[in-house]
PDB file of C-alpha atoms in Angstrom:
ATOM      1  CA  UNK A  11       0.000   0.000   0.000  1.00 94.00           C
ATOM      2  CA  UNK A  12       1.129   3.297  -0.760  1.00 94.00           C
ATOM      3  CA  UNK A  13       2.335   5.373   1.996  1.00 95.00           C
ATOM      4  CA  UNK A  14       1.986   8.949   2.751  1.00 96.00           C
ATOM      5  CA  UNK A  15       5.534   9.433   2.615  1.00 97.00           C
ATOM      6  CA  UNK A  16       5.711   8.073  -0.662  1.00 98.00           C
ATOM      7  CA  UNK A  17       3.251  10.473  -1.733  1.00 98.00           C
ATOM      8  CA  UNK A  18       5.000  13.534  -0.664  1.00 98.00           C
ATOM      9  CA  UNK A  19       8.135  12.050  -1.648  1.00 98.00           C
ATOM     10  CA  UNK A  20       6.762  11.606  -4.989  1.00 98.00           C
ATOM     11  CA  UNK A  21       5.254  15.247  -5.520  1.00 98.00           C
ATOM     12  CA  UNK A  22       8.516  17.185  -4.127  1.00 98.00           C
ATOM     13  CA  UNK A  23      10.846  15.002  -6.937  1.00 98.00           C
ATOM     14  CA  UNK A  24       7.551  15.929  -9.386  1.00 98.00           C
ATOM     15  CA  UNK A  25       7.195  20.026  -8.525  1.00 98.00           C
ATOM     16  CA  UNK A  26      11.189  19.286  -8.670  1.00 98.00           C
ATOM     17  CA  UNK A  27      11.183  18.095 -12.209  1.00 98.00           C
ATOM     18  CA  UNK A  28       8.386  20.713 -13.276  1.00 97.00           C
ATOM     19  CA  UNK A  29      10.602  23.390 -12.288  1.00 97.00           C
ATOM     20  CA  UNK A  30      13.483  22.255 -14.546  1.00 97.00           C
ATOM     21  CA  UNK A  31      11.366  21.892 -17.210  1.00 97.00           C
ATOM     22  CA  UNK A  32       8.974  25.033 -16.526  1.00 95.00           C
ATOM     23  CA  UNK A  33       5.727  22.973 -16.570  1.00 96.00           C
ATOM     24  CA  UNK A  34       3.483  25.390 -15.142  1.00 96.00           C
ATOM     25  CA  UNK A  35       0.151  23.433 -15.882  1.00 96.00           C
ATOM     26  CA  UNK A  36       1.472  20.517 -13.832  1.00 97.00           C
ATOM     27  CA  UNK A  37       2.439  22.179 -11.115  1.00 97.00           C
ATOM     28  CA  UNK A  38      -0.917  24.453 -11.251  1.00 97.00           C
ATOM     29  CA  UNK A  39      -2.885  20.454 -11.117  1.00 98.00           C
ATOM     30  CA  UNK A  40      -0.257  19.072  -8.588  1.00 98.00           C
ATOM     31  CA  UNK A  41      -1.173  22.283  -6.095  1.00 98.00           C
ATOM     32  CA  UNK A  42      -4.761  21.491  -6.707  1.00 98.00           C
ATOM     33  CA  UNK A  43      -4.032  17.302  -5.897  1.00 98.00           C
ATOM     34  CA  UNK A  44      -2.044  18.522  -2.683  1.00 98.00           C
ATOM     35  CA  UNK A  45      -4.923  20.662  -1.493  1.00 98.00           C
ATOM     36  CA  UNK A  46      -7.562  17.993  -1.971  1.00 98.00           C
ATOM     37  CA  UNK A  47      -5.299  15.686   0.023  1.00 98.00           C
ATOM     38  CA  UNK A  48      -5.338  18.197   2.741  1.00 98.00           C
ATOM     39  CA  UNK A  49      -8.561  18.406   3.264  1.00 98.00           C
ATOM     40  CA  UNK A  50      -9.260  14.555   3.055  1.00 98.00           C
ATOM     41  CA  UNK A  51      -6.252  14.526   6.007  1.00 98.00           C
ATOM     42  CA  UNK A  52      -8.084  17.390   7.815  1.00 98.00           C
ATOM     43  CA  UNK A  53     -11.566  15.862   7.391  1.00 98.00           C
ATOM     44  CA  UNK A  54     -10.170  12.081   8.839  1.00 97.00           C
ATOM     45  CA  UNK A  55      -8.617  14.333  11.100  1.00 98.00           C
ATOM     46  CA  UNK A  56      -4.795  13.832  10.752  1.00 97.00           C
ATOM     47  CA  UNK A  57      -3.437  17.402  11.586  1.00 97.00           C
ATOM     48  CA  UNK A  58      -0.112  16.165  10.393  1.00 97.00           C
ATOM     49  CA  UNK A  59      -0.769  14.980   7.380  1.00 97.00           C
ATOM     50  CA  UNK A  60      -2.658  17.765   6.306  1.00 98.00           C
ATOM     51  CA  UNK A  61       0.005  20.551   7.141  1.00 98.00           C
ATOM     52  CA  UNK A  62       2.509  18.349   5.010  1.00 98.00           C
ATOM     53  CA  UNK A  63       0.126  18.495   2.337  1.00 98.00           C
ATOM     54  CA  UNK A  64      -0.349  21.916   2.718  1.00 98.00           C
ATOM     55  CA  UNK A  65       3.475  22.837   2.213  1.00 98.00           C
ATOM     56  CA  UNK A  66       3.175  20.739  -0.638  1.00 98.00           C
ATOM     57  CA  UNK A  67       0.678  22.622  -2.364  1.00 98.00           C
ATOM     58  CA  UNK A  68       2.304  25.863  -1.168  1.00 98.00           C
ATOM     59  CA  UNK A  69       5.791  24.473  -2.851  1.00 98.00           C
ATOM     60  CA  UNK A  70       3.942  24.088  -5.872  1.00 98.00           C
ATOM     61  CA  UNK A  71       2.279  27.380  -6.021  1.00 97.00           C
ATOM     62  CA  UNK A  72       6.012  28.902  -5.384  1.00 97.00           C
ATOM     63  CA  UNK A  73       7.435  27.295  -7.949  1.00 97.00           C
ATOM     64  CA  UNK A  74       4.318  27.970 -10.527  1.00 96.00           C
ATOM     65  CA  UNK A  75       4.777  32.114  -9.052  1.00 95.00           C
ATOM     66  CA  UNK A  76       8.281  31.997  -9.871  1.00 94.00           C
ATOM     67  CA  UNK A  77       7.812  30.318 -13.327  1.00 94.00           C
ATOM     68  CA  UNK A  78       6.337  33.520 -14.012  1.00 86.00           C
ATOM     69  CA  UNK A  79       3.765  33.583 -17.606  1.00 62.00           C
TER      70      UNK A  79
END
């Protein structure tokens, strides 16, 4: 089963590779997935969780800010 960590781990090397490659439209949908994970972690009630997601999404919108039009 796929892990939380894994997850994370996965969408940091992704918002990682977007940058590099100055794929805005991913990292606009990966934001998006992030923020919908938060608020299935808030809603079950895992406080962690969700504020990992939440830097998540905010690392994405960063990176999507700086990426610039």
């Amino acid at each position: 089963m796929l892990s939380i960590d894994q997850i994370i781990t996965h969408m940091e090397r992704e918002i990682a590779q977007d940058r590099l490659e100055g794929r805005r439209e991913e990292l606009r949908q990966l934001q998006y997935a992030a923020g919908i994970l938060m608020r299935a972690a808030e809603g079950a009630g895992d406080k962690d969780s969700a504020r990992r997601f939440r830097l998540v999404a905010s690392q994405a919108a960063n990176v999507h800010e700086e990426l610039g039009d």
